[in-house]
């Protein structure tokens, strides 16, 4: 289990995190979600043993981080927000080095990840694009099948196809009872992938729980261009400019809304996720 209790960290006078508590059990993925500067990386860096908290507890498998990191290191996989490995090493040399460190690497699984993500083993790390560096970071984090996975915005820089493949890989680890903490600023990604969420803002957890709770607050913006307005749409909140409308539709109302819109005439339709910042603004108004 990963347990974080009332964690606090200041950088001099600046708040890093003020009060963070969360819990991730076996076979669970928790999405730590928050906008830029909210405190996701600070929380993760304490759990990874890189920073000491000013107050509170960060426990992995009952061991206190950062002091007891050596007890869990080999059972931990980590994807940093900014990946930077051994620049001059070819990826195949890096894998050799990794095998020496972890000893019991499953070579079939190593090959499977390399092929799934399409990693070029003959390139040097420094020659890779940001997205391809991220793929190597994923490989390095997953290949030893760790019990604990701590992932700091792991999908940033990945194209949508690789993102999907990465989600599938994570699902395998989840099914093998891994404990997974996943930070993101993309609400829809957390909705899709995670079992639980914790929302962080200005260093504090402002909401947490089962993922179904997120669906109640997650609103889609449906842009409808060239709409001949029908009376049945009056019950949904909207903004309009000429014949272009933006409706704000709750996830739970979406099916019914789409059925009704099909009875009206329009030229084009686009469904967008509301920006996380807008959701936070709304939550503060409640
Ligand atoms: N080394 C540092 N020195 C001073 N302040 C810092 C330092 N690192 C982080 N902070 C501050 O701590 C707060 C939390 O930052 P953190 O990097 O944990 O947020 P984050 O949620 O990971 O953001 P992002 O999504 O932008 O990566 C921010 O206000 C940030 O400015």
PDB file of C-alpha atoms and ligand atoms in Angstrom:
ATOM      1  CA  UNK A   1       0.000   0.000   0.000  1.00  0.00           C
ATOM      2  CA  UNK A   2       1.004   3.631  -0.485  1.00  0.00           C
ATOM      3  CA  UNK A   3      -0.135   5.876   2.353  1.00  0.00           C
ATOM      4  CA  UNK A   4       0.364   9.625   2.521  1.00  0.00           C
ATOM      5  CA  UNK A   5      -0.843  11.430   5.649  1.00  0.00           C
ATOM      6  CA  UNK A   6      -1.006  15.196   6.133  1.00  0.00           C
ATOM      7  CA  UNK A   7       2.156  15.708   4.144  1.00  0.00           C
ATOM      8  CA  UNK A   8       3.670  19.181   4.130  1.00  0.00           C
ATOM      9  CA  UNK A   9       6.699  20.590   2.354  1.00  0.00           C
ATOM     10  CA  UNK A  10       7.939  24.162   2.044  1.00  0.00           C
ATOM     11  CA  UNK A  11      10.713  25.348  -0.266  1.00  0.00           C
ATOM     12  CA  UNK A  12      12.116  28.094   1.980  1.00  0.00           C
ATOM     13  CA  UNK A  13       9.128  30.397   2.351  1.00  0.00           C
ATOM     14  CA  UNK A  14       7.320  28.991  -0.701  1.00  0.00           C
ATOM     15  CA  UNK A  15       4.587  26.405  -0.233  1.00  0.00           C
ATOM     16  CA  UNK A  16       5.280  23.167  -2.067  1.00  0.00           C
ATOM     17  CA  UNK A  17       2.450  21.210  -0.440  1.00  0.00           C
ATOM     18  CA  UNK A  18       0.383  22.165   2.595  1.00  0.00           C
ATOM     19  CA  UNK A  19      -1.776  19.132   3.456  1.00  0.00           C
ATOM     20  CA  UNK A  20      -1.779  16.040   1.269  1.00  0.00           C
ATOM     21  CA  UNK A  21      -3.337  12.714   2.308  1.00  0.00           C
ATOM     22  CA  UNK A  22      -4.067   9.755   0.053  1.00  0.00           C
ATOM     23  CA  UNK A  23      -4.074   5.980  -0.018  1.00  0.00           C
ATOM     24  CA  UNK A  24      -3.497   3.489  -2.852  1.00  0.00           C
ATOM     25  CA  UNK A  25      -4.191  -0.217  -2.345  1.00  0.00           C
ATOM     26  CA  UNK A  26      -3.097  -3.328  -4.260  1.00  0.00           C
ATOM     27  CA  UNK A  27      -4.617  -3.598  -7.722  1.00  0.00           C
ATOM     28  CA  UNK A  28      -5.631   0.062  -7.701  1.00  0.00           C
ATOM     29  CA  UNK A  29      -4.694   3.068  -9.785  1.00  0.00           C
ATOM     30  CA  UNK A  30      -5.086   6.419  -8.080  1.00  0.00           C
ATOM     31  CA  UNK A  31      -5.058   9.528 -10.253  1.00  0.00           C
ATOM     32  CA  UNK A  32      -3.466  12.516  -8.540  1.00  0.00           C
ATOM     33  CA  UNK A  33      -4.946  15.320 -10.522  1.00  0.00           C
ATOM     34  CA  UNK A  34      -4.249  19.037 -10.419  1.00  0.00           C
ATOM     35  CA  UNK A  35      -3.218  22.051 -12.469  1.00  0.00           C
ATOM     36  CA  UNK A  36       0.362  23.318 -12.897  1.00  0.00           C
ATOM     37  CA  UNK A  37       2.094  24.093  -9.622  1.00  0.00           C
ATOM     38  CA  UNK A  38      -0.524  22.266  -7.512  1.00  0.00           C
ATOM     39  CA  UNK A  39       1.996  20.038  -5.721  1.00  0.00           C
ATOM     40  CA  UNK A  40       1.870  16.734  -7.629  1.00  0.00           C
ATOM     41  CA  UNK A  41       5.614  16.499  -8.265  1.00  0.00           C
ATOM     42  CA  UNK A  42       6.472  17.559  -4.711  1.00  0.00           C
ATOM     43  CA  UNK A  43       4.291  14.753  -3.311  1.00  0.00           C
ATOM     44  CA  UNK A  44       5.843  12.261  -5.714  1.00  0.00           C
ATOM     45  CA  UNK A  45       9.408  13.384  -5.017  1.00  0.00           C
ATOM     46  CA  UNK A  46       8.893  12.758  -1.297  1.00  0.00           C
ATOM     47  CA  UNK A  47       7.497   9.280  -2.023  1.00  0.00           C
ATOM     48  CA  UNK A  48      10.479   8.587  -4.277  1.00  0.00           C
ATOM     49  CA  UNK A  49      12.882   9.495  -1.487  1.00  0.00           C
ATOM     50  CA  UNK A  50      14.282  12.629  -3.180  1.00  0.00           C
ATOM     51  CA  UNK A  51      12.876  15.149  -0.680  1.00  0.00           C
ATOM     52  CA  UNK A  52      12.165  15.159   3.052  1.00  0.00           C
ATOM     53  CA  UNK A  53       8.773  16.428   4.212  1.00  0.00           C
ATOM     54  CA  UNK A  54       8.453  19.125   6.889  1.00  0.00           C
ATOM     55  CA  UNK A  55       5.532  17.265   8.473  1.00  0.00           C
ATOM     56  CA  UNK A  56       3.313  14.240   7.856  1.00  0.00           C
ATOM     57  CA  UNK A  57       3.992  10.721   6.659  1.00  0.00           C
ATOM     58  CA  UNK A  58       4.746   9.088   3.320  1.00  0.00           C
ATOM     59  CA  UNK A  59       4.732   5.291   3.518  1.00  0.00           C
ATOM     60  CA  UNK A  60       5.366   2.649   0.878  1.00  0.00           C
ATOM     61  CA  UNK A  61       4.723  -0.888   2.059  1.00  0.00           C
ATOM     62  CA  UNK A  62       4.798   0.482   5.596  1.00  0.00           C
ATOM     63  CA  UNK A  63       8.289   1.936   5.103  1.00  0.00           C
ATOM     64  CA  UNK A  64       8.761   5.605   5.779  1.00  0.00           C
ATOM     65  CA  UNK A  65       9.965   7.735   2.871  1.00  0.00           C
ATOM     66  CA  UNK A  66      12.513   9.124   2.262  1.00  0.00           C
ATOM     67  CA  UNK A  67      14.449   7.411   5.103  1.00  0.00           C
ATOM     68  CA  UNK A  68      13.673   3.795   4.253  1.00  0.00           C
ATOM     69  CA  UNK A  69      13.716   4.074   0.463  1.00  0.00           C
ATOM     70  CA  UNK A  70      16.407   1.370   0.165  1.00  0.00           C
ATOM     71  CA  UNK A  71      13.962  -1.270   1.466  1.00  0.00           C
ATOM     72  CA  UNK A  72      11.557  -0.710  -1.421  1.00  0.00           C
ATOM     73  CA  UNK A  73      13.795   0.592  -4.229  1.00  0.00           C
ATOM     74  CA  UNK A  74      13.925  -2.649  -6.209  1.00  0.00           C
ATOM     75  CA  UNK A  75      10.169  -2.989  -5.979  1.00  0.00           C
ATOM     76  CA  UNK A  76       9.512   0.491  -7.283  1.00  0.00           C
ATOM     77  CA  UNK A  77       9.035   1.779 -10.834  1.00  0.00           C
ATOM     78  CA  UNK A  78       9.152   5.514 -11.489  1.00  0.00           C
ATOM     79  CA  UNK A  79       8.519   7.744 -14.466  1.00  0.00           C
ATOM     80  CA  UNK A  80       9.783  11.252 -13.783  1.00  0.00           C
ATOM     81  CA  UNK A  81       8.054  14.331 -15.202  1.00  0.00           C
ATOM     82  CA  UNK A  82      11.243  15.240 -17.021  1.00  0.00           C
ATOM     83  CA  UNK A  83      13.108  12.236 -18.344  1.00  0.00           C
ATOM     84  CA  UNK A  84      16.849  12.433 -18.465  1.00  0.00           C
ATOM     85  CA  UNK A  85      18.879   9.280 -18.478  1.00  0.00           C
ATOM     86  CA  UNK A  86      22.340   8.319 -19.561  1.00  0.00           C
ATOM     87  CA  UNK A  87      22.620  10.490 -22.658  1.00  0.00           C
ATOM     88  CA  UNK A  88      25.581   8.825 -24.356  1.00  0.00           C
ATOM     89  CA  UNK A  89      24.365   5.261 -23.844  1.00  0.00           C
ATOM     90  CA  UNK A  90      22.591   3.350 -26.583  1.00  0.00           C
ATOM     91  CA  UNK A  91      19.234   2.038 -25.401  1.00  0.00           C
ATOM     92  CA  UNK A  92      20.436  -1.575 -25.741  1.00  0.00           C
ATOM     93  CA  UNK A  93      23.426  -0.770 -23.477  1.00  0.00           C
ATOM     94  CA  UNK A  94      21.065   0.847 -21.018  1.00  0.00           C
ATOM     95  CA  UNK A  95      18.946  -2.328 -20.963  1.00  0.00           C
ATOM     96  CA  UNK A  96      22.038  -4.424 -20.224  1.00  0.00           C
ATOM     97  CA  UNK A  97      22.878  -2.111 -17.328  1.00  0.00           C
ATOM     98  CA  UNK A  98      19.272  -2.375 -16.092  1.00  0.00           C
ATOM     99  CA  UNK A  99      19.381  -6.198 -16.238  1.00  0.00           C
ATOM    100  CA  UNK A 100      22.521  -6.177 -14.091  1.00  0.00           C
ATOM    101  CA  UNK A 101      20.784  -3.966 -11.513  1.00  0.00           C
ATOM    102  CA  UNK A 102      17.528  -5.878 -11.199  1.00  0.00           C
ATOM    103  CA  UNK A 103      18.958  -9.380 -11.839  1.00  0.00           C
ATOM    104  CA  UNK A 104      15.627 -11.156 -12.505  1.00  0.00           C
ATOM    105  CA  UNK A 105      14.415  -9.285 -15.588  1.00  0.00           C
ATOM    106  CA  UNK A 106      11.886 -11.239 -17.674  1.00  0.00           C
ATOM    107  CA  UNK A 107      13.485 -10.917 -21.114  1.00  0.00           C
ATOM    108  CA  UNK A 108      10.250 -11.833 -22.886  1.00  0.00           C
ATOM    109  CA  UNK A 109       8.460  -8.983 -21.163  1.00  0.00           C
ATOM    110  CA  UNK A 110      11.360  -6.647 -21.959  1.00  0.00           C
ATOM    111  CA  UNK A 111      11.030  -7.529 -25.660  1.00  0.00           C
ATOM    112  CA  UNK A 112       7.257  -7.186 -25.459  1.00  0.00           C
ATOM    113  CA  UNK A 113       7.483  -3.616 -24.131  1.00  0.00           C
ATOM    114  CA  UNK A 114      10.171  -2.683 -26.676  1.00  0.00           C
ATOM    115  CA  UNK A 115       7.980  -3.976 -29.527  1.00  0.00           C
ATOM    116  CA  UNK A 116       4.701  -2.600 -28.176  1.00  0.00           C
ATOM    117  CA  UNK A 117       6.095   0.917 -27.827  1.00  0.00           C
ATOM    118  CA  UNK A 118       8.344   0.708 -30.897  1.00  0.00           C
ATOM    119  CA  UNK A 119      11.624   1.567 -29.150  1.00  0.00           C
ATOM    120  CA  UNK A 120      14.757   1.831 -31.301  1.00  0.00           C
ATOM    121  CA  UNK A 121      17.456   0.015 -29.312  1.00  0.00           C
ATOM    122  CA  UNK A 122      20.319   1.228 -31.472  1.00  0.00           C
ATOM    123  CA  UNK A 123      19.806   4.933 -30.773  1.00  0.00           C
ATOM    124  CA  UNK A 124      21.577   6.854 -28.056  1.00  0.00           C
ATOM    125  CA  UNK A 125      19.272   8.342 -25.446  1.00  0.00           C
ATOM    126  CA  UNK A 126      20.369  11.899 -26.253  1.00  0.00           C
ATOM    127  CA  UNK A 127      19.429  11.386 -29.916  1.00  0.00           C
ATOM    128  CA  UNK A 128      15.788  10.647 -29.088  1.00  0.00           C
ATOM    129  CA  UNK A 129      12.816  13.002 -29.323  1.00  0.00           C
ATOM    130  CA  UNK A 130      10.933  13.852 -26.137  1.00  0.00           C
ATOM    131  CA  UNK A 131       8.198  11.275 -26.834  1.00  0.00           C
ATOM    132  CA  UNK A 132      10.744   8.550 -27.578  1.00  0.00           C
ATOM    133  CA  UNK A 133      12.645   9.397 -24.383  1.00  0.00           C
ATOM    134  CA  UNK A 134       9.370   8.961 -22.515  1.00  0.00           C
ATOM    135  CA  UNK A 135       8.953   5.497 -24.057  1.00  0.00           C
ATOM    136  CA  UNK A 136      12.357   4.485 -22.637  1.00  0.00           C
ATOM    137  CA  UNK A 137      11.294   5.861 -19.257  1.00  0.00           C
ATOM    138  CA  UNK A 138       8.159   3.682 -19.418  1.00  0.00           C
ATOM    139  CA  UNK A 139      10.260   0.640 -20.317  1.00  0.00           C
ATOM    140  CA  UNK A 140      12.639   1.301 -17.464  1.00  0.00           C
ATOM    141  CA  UNK A 141       9.786   1.779 -14.965  1.00  0.00           C
ATOM    142  CA  UNK A 142       7.795  -1.333 -15.927  1.00  0.00           C
ATOM    143  CA  UNK A 143      10.314  -3.926 -17.085  1.00  0.00           C
ATOM    144  CA  UNK A 144      11.175  -5.334 -13.641  1.00  0.00           C
ATOM    145  CA  UNK A 145       7.430  -5.726 -12.845  1.00  0.00           C
ATOM    146  CA  UNK A 146       7.571  -3.655  -9.673  1.00  0.00           C
ATOM    147  CA  UNK A 147       4.892  -3.863  -6.986  1.00  0.00           C
ATOM    148  CA  UNK A 148       4.775  -0.058  -6.746  1.00  0.00           C
ATOM    149  CA  UNK A 149       4.523   2.317  -9.680  1.00  0.00           C
ATOM    150  CA  UNK A 150       4.840   6.071  -9.235  1.00  0.00           C
ATOM    151  CA  UNK A 151       4.230   7.931 -12.457  1.00  0.00           C
ATOM    152  CA  UNK A 152       4.584  11.693 -12.805  1.00  0.00           C
ATOM    153  CA  UNK A 153       2.552  12.831 -15.831  1.00  0.00           C
ATOM    154  CA  UNK A 154       3.704   9.744 -17.762  1.00  0.00           C
ATOM    155  CA  UNK A 155       1.692  10.436 -20.911  1.00  0.00           C
ATOM    156  CA  UNK A 156       2.874  13.990 -21.586  1.00  0.00           C
ATOM    157  CA  UNK A 157       4.704  14.009 -24.908  1.00  0.00           C
ATOM    158  CA  UNK A 158       3.266  10.646 -26.077  1.00  0.00           C
ATOM    159  CA  UNK A 159       1.148  10.472 -29.222  1.00  0.00           C
ATOM    160  CA  UNK A 160      -2.424   9.135 -28.789  1.00  0.00           C
ATOM    161  CA  UNK A 161      -1.646   5.649 -30.159  1.00  0.00           C
ATOM    162  CA  UNK A 162       1.288   5.146 -27.816  1.00  0.00           C
ATOM    163  CA  UNK A 163      -0.818   6.552 -24.960  1.00  0.00           C
ATOM    164  CA  UNK A 164      -3.401   3.812 -25.554  1.00  0.00           C
ATOM    165  CA  UNK A 165      -0.674   1.151 -25.640  1.00  0.00           C
ATOM    166  CA  UNK A 166       0.734   2.511 -22.410  1.00  0.00           C
ATOM    167  CA  UNK A 167      -2.727   2.341 -20.757  1.00  0.00           C
ATOM    168  CA  UNK A 168      -2.937  -1.327 -21.772  1.00  0.00           C
ATOM    169  CA  UNK A 169       0.487  -2.037 -20.276  1.00  0.00           C
ATOM    170  CA  UNK A 170      -0.551  -0.337 -17.040  1.00  0.00           C
ATOM    171  CA  UNK A 171      -3.702  -2.396 -16.943  1.00  0.00           C
ATOM    172  CA  UNK A 172      -1.603  -5.583 -16.990  1.00  0.00           C
ATOM    173  CA  UNK A 173       0.330  -4.336 -13.961  1.00  0.00           C
ATOM    174  CA  UNK A 174      -2.900  -3.420 -12.212  1.00  0.00           C
ATOM    175  CA  UNK A 175      -4.250  -6.918 -12.819  1.00  0.00           C
ATOM    176  CA  UNK A 176      -1.031  -8.286 -11.301  1.00  0.00           C
ATOM    177  CA  UNK A 177      -1.951  -6.403  -8.100  1.00  0.00           C
ATOM    178  CA  UNK A 178       0.453  -3.484  -8.530  1.00  0.00           C
ATOM    179  CA  UNK A 179      -0.107  -0.305  -6.499  1.00  0.00           C
ATOM    180  CA  UNK A 180      -0.146   2.584  -8.955  1.00  0.00           C
ATOM    181  CA  UNK A 181      -0.017   6.334  -8.332  1.00  0.00           C
ATOM    182  CA  UNK A 182      -0.496   8.319 -11.515  1.00  0.00           C
ATOM    183  CA  UNK A 183      -0.284  12.110 -11.689  1.00  0.00           C
ATOM    184  CA  UNK A 184      -1.960  14.020 -14.471  1.00  0.00           C
ATOM    185  CA  UNK A 185      -3.561  17.334 -15.303  1.00  0.00           C
ATOM    186  CA  UNK A 186      -5.929  15.709 -17.789  1.00  0.00           C
ATOM    187  CA  UNK A 187      -9.261  14.874 -16.217  1.00  0.00           C
ATOM    188  CA  UNK A 188     -10.487  12.631 -19.050  1.00  0.00           C
ATOM    189  CA  UNK A 189      -7.346  10.482 -18.803  1.00  0.00           C
ATOM    190  CA  UNK A 190      -7.841   9.959 -15.074  1.00  0.00           C
ATOM    191  CA  UNK A 191     -11.530   9.149 -15.642  1.00  0.00           C
ATOM    192  CA  UNK A 192     -10.624   6.517 -18.204  1.00  0.00           C
ATOM    193  CA  UNK A 193      -7.757   4.845 -16.391  1.00  0.00           C
ATOM    194  CA  UNK A 194      -8.030   5.221 -12.643  1.00  0.00           C
ATOM    195  CA  UNK A 195     -10.131   3.593  -9.917  1.00  0.00           C
ATOM    196  CA  UNK A 196      -9.829   6.507  -7.530  1.00  0.00           C
ATOM    197  CA  UNK A 197      -8.766  10.130  -7.703  1.00  0.00           C
ATOM    198  CA  UNK A 198      -7.391  12.842  -5.447  1.00  0.00           C
ATOM    199  CA  UNK A 199      -7.632  16.446  -6.633  1.00  0.00           C
ATOM    200  CA  UNK A 200      -4.870  18.719  -5.506  1.00  0.00           C
ATOM    201  CA  UNK A 201      -4.877  22.507  -5.644  1.00  0.00           C
ATOM    202  CA  UNK A 202      -2.454  24.940  -3.989  1.00  0.00           C
ATOM    203  CA  UNK A 203      -0.835  22.061  -2.128  1.00  0.00           C
ATOM    204  CA  UNK A 204      -4.054  20.708  -0.604  1.00  0.00           C
ATOM    205  CA  UNK A 205      -6.303  17.794  -1.509  1.00  0.00           C
ATOM    206  CA  UNK A 206      -9.635  19.475  -2.186  1.00  0.00           C
ATOM    207  CA  UNK A 207     -11.621  16.412  -3.244  1.00  0.00           C
ATOM    208  CA  UNK A 208     -11.027  12.664  -3.470  1.00  0.00           C
ATOM    209  CA  UNK A 209     -12.890   9.406  -3.835  1.00  0.00           C
ATOM    210  CA  UNK A 210     -14.107   6.811  -6.316  1.00  0.00           C
ATOM    211  CA  UNK A 211     -13.834   7.738  -9.986  1.00  0.00           C
ATOM    212  CA  UNK A 212     -17.645   7.798 -10.375  1.00  0.00           C
ATOM    213  CA  UNK A 213     -17.665  10.942  -8.234  1.00  0.00           C
ATOM    214  CA  UNK A 214     -15.518  12.671 -10.858  1.00  0.00           C
ATOM    215  CA  UNK A 215     -18.097  11.959 -13.555  1.00  0.00           C
ATOM    216  CA  UNK A 216     -20.672  14.033 -11.662  1.00  0.00           C
ATOM    217  CA  UNK A 217     -18.509  17.131 -11.832  1.00  0.00           C
ATOM    218  CA  UNK A 218     -16.990  16.537 -15.232  1.00  0.00           C
ATOM    219  CA  UNK A 219     -18.753  18.559 -17.883  1.00  0.00           C
ATOM    220  CA  UNK A 220     -18.326  18.342 -21.654  1.00  0.00           C
ATOM    221  CA  UNK A 221     -18.622  21.349 -23.896  1.00  0.00           C
ATOM    222  CA  UNK A 222     -20.634  20.485 -26.968  1.00  0.00           C
ATOM    223  CA  UNK A 223     -20.038  22.987 -29.771  1.00  0.00           C
ATOM    224  CA  UNK A 224     -22.811  22.927 -32.369  1.00  0.00           C
ATOM    225  CA  UNK A 225     -22.319  24.988 -35.484  1.00  0.00           C
ATOM    226  CA  UNK A 226     -25.143  26.290 -37.683  1.00  0.00           C
ATOM    227  CA  UNK A 227     -27.887  25.079 -35.358  1.00  0.00           C
ATOM    228  CA  UNK A 228     -31.588  25.572 -36.008  1.00  0.00           C
ATOM    229  CA  UNK A 229     -32.489  25.798 -32.332  1.00  0.00           C
ATOM    230  CA  UNK A 230     -35.113  23.298 -31.082  1.00  0.00           C
ATOM    231  CA  UNK A 231     -37.210  23.982 -27.982  1.00  0.00           C
ATOM    232  CA  UNK A 232     -36.226  20.636 -26.444  1.00  0.00           C
ATOM    233  CA  UNK A 233     -32.669  22.014 -25.973  1.00  0.00           C
ATOM    234  CA  UNK A 234     -33.845  24.901 -23.799  1.00  0.00           C
ATOM    235  CA  UNK A 235     -33.270  22.878 -20.607  1.00  0.00           C
ATOM    236  CA  UNK A 236     -29.494  22.668 -21.157  1.00  0.00           C
ATOM    237  CA  UNK A 237     -27.227  25.625 -20.287  1.00  0.00           C
ATOM    238  CA  UNK A 238     -25.706  27.252 -23.364  1.00  0.00           C
ATOM    239  CA  UNK A 239     -23.942  30.277 -24.826  1.00  0.00           C
ATOM    240  CA  UNK A 240     -24.588  31.356 -28.416  1.00  0.00           C
ATOM    241  CA  UNK A 241     -23.121  33.435 -31.180  1.00  0.00           C
ATOM    242  CA  UNK A 242     -25.343  33.713 -34.273  1.00  0.00           C
ATOM    243  CA  UNK A 243     -26.168  30.099 -35.085  1.00  0.00           C
ATOM    244  CA  UNK A 244     -23.216  28.603 -33.209  1.00  0.00           C
ATOM    245  CA  UNK A 245     -23.938  27.247 -29.721  1.00  0.00           C
ATOM    246  CA  UNK A 246     -21.812  25.921 -26.874  1.00  0.00           C
ATOM    247  CA  UNK A 247     -23.758  23.633 -24.522  1.00  0.00           C
ATOM    248  CA  UNK A 248     -22.385  22.522 -21.150  1.00  0.00           C
ATOM    249  CA  UNK A 249     -23.475  18.946 -20.660  1.00  0.00           C
ATOM    250  CA  UNK A 250     -22.908  16.717 -17.646  1.00  0.00           C
ATOM    251  CA  UNK A 251     -21.540  13.282 -18.412  1.00  0.00           C
ATOM    252  CA  UNK A 252     -24.751  11.751 -17.019  1.00  0.00           C
ATOM    253  CA  UNK A 253     -26.917  13.827 -19.435  1.00  0.00           C
ATOM    254  CA  UNK A 254     -24.831  13.232 -22.522  1.00  0.00           C
ATOM    255  CA  UNK A 255     -26.766  10.321 -24.091  1.00  0.00           C
ATOM    256  CA  UNK A 256     -30.097  12.047 -23.713  1.00  0.00           C
ATOM    257  CA  UNK A 257     -28.663  15.310 -25.095  1.00  0.00           C
ATOM    258  CA  UNK A 258     -27.202  13.587 -28.152  1.00  0.00           C
ATOM    259  CA  UNK A 259     -30.541  11.913 -28.869  1.00  0.00           C
ATOM    260  CA  UNK A 260     -32.307  15.262 -28.751  1.00  0.00           C
ATOM    261  CA  UNK A 261     -29.763  17.046 -30.897  1.00  0.00           C
ATOM    262  CA  UNK A 262     -30.224  14.481 -33.657  1.00  0.00           C
ATOM    263  CA  UNK A 263     -33.796  15.750 -34.054  1.00  0.00           C
ATOM    264  CA  UNK A 264     -32.527  19.276 -34.775  1.00  0.00           C
ATOM    265  CA  UNK A 265     -30.770  20.590 -37.859  1.00  0.00           C
ATOM    266  CA  UNK A 266     -27.114  21.584 -37.604  1.00  0.00           C
ATOM    267  CA  UNK A 267     -23.966  21.758 -39.728  1.00  0.00           C
ATOM    268  CA  UNK A 268     -21.257  20.380 -37.438  1.00  0.00           C
ATOM    269  CA  UNK A 269     -20.691  19.169 -33.902  1.00  0.00           C
ATOM    270  CA  UNK A 270     -17.590  19.003 -31.701  1.00  0.00           C
ATOM    271  CA  UNK A 271     -17.332  17.649 -28.151  1.00  0.00           C
ATOM    272  CA  UNK A 272     -14.577  19.000 -25.930  1.00  0.00           C
ATOM    273  CA  UNK A 273     -13.443  18.271 -22.400  1.00  0.00           C
ATOM    274  CA  UNK A 274     -13.715  21.186 -20.084  1.00  0.00           C
ATOM    275  CA  UNK A 275     -10.293  22.452 -19.000  1.00  0.00           C
ATOM    276  CA  UNK A 276      -9.335  21.313 -15.533  1.00  0.00           C
ATOM    277  CA  UNK A 277      -8.760  24.928 -14.488  1.00  0.00           C
ATOM    278  CA  UNK A 278     -12.409  25.764 -15.351  1.00  0.00           C
ATOM    279  CA  UNK A 279     -13.596  22.865 -13.227  1.00  0.00           C
ATOM    280  CA  UNK A 280     -11.510  24.077 -10.308  1.00  0.00           C
ATOM    281  CA  UNK A 281     -12.894  27.611 -10.716  1.00  0.00           C
ATOM    282  CA  UNK A 282     -16.413  26.220 -10.576  1.00  0.00           C
ATOM    283  CA  UNK A 283     -15.654  24.120  -7.520  1.00  0.00           C
ATOM    284  CA  UNK A 284     -14.412  27.216  -5.723  1.00  0.00           C
ATOM    285  CA  UNK A 285     -17.667  29.011  -6.508  1.00  0.00           C
ATOM    286  CA  UNK A 286     -19.746  26.186  -5.007  1.00  0.00           C
TER     287      UNK A 286
HETATM  288  N1  LIG B   1      12.695  23.799  -6.064  1.00  0.00           N
HETATM  289  C1  LIG B   1      11.679  24.603  -5.762  1.00  0.00           C
HETATM  290  N2  LIG B   1      11.896  25.796  -5.179  1.00  0.00           N
HETATM  291  C2  LIG B   1      10.868  26.625  -4.853  1.00  0.00           C
HETATM  292  N3  LIG B   1       9.572  26.353  -5.087  1.00  0.00           N
HETATM  293  C3  LIG B   1       9.296  25.174  -5.687  1.00  0.00           C
HETATM  294  C4  LIG B   1      10.325  24.239  -6.057  1.00  0.00           C
HETATM  295  N4  LIG B   1       9.744  23.168  -6.632  1.00  0.00           N
HETATM  296  C5  LIG B   1       8.410  23.410  -6.610  1.00  0.00           C
HETATM  297  N5  LIG B   1       8.149  24.605  -6.053  1.00  0.00           N
HETATM  298  C6  LIG B   1       6.818  25.199  -5.845  1.00  0.00           C
HETATM  299  O1  LIG B   1       5.989  24.233  -5.201  1.00  0.00           O
HETATM  300  C7  LIG B   1       4.678  24.285  -5.717  1.00  0.00           C
HETATM  301  C8  LIG B   1       4.272  22.887  -6.192  1.00  0.00           C
HETATM  302  O2  LIG B   1       5.074  22.539  -7.336  1.00  0.00           O
HETATM  303  P1  LIG B   1       5.032  21.081  -8.010  1.00  0.00           P
HETATM  304  O3  LIG B   1       6.153  21.030  -8.996  1.00  0.00           O
HETATM  305  O4  LIG B   1       4.996  20.071  -6.933  1.00  0.00           O
HETATM  306  O5  LIG B   1       3.617  21.144  -8.748  1.00  0.00           O
HETATM  307  P2  LIG B   1       3.010  20.199  -9.897  1.00  0.00           P
HETATM  308  O6  LIG B   1       1.593  19.957  -9.496  1.00  0.00           O
HETATM  309  O7  LIG B   1       3.871  19.020 -10.101  1.00  0.00           O
HETATM  310  O8  LIG B   1       3.053  21.147 -11.157  1.00  0.00           O
HETATM  311  P3  LIG B   1       3.257  20.802 -12.741  1.00  0.00           P
HETATM  312  O9  LIG B   1       1.972  20.166 -13.210  1.00  0.00           O
HETATM  313  O10 LIG B   1       3.449  22.179 -13.316  1.00  0.00           O
HETATM  314  O11 LIG B   1       4.455  19.923 -12.857  1.00  0.00           O
HETATM  315  C9  LIG B   1       4.676  25.339  -6.823  1.00  0.00           C
HETATM  316  O12 LIG B   1       4.166  26.550  -6.313  1.00  0.00           O
HETATM  317  C10 LIG B   1       6.135  25.481  -7.170  1.00  0.00           C
HETATM  318  O13 LIG B   1       6.419  26.797  -7.607  1.00  0.00           O
END
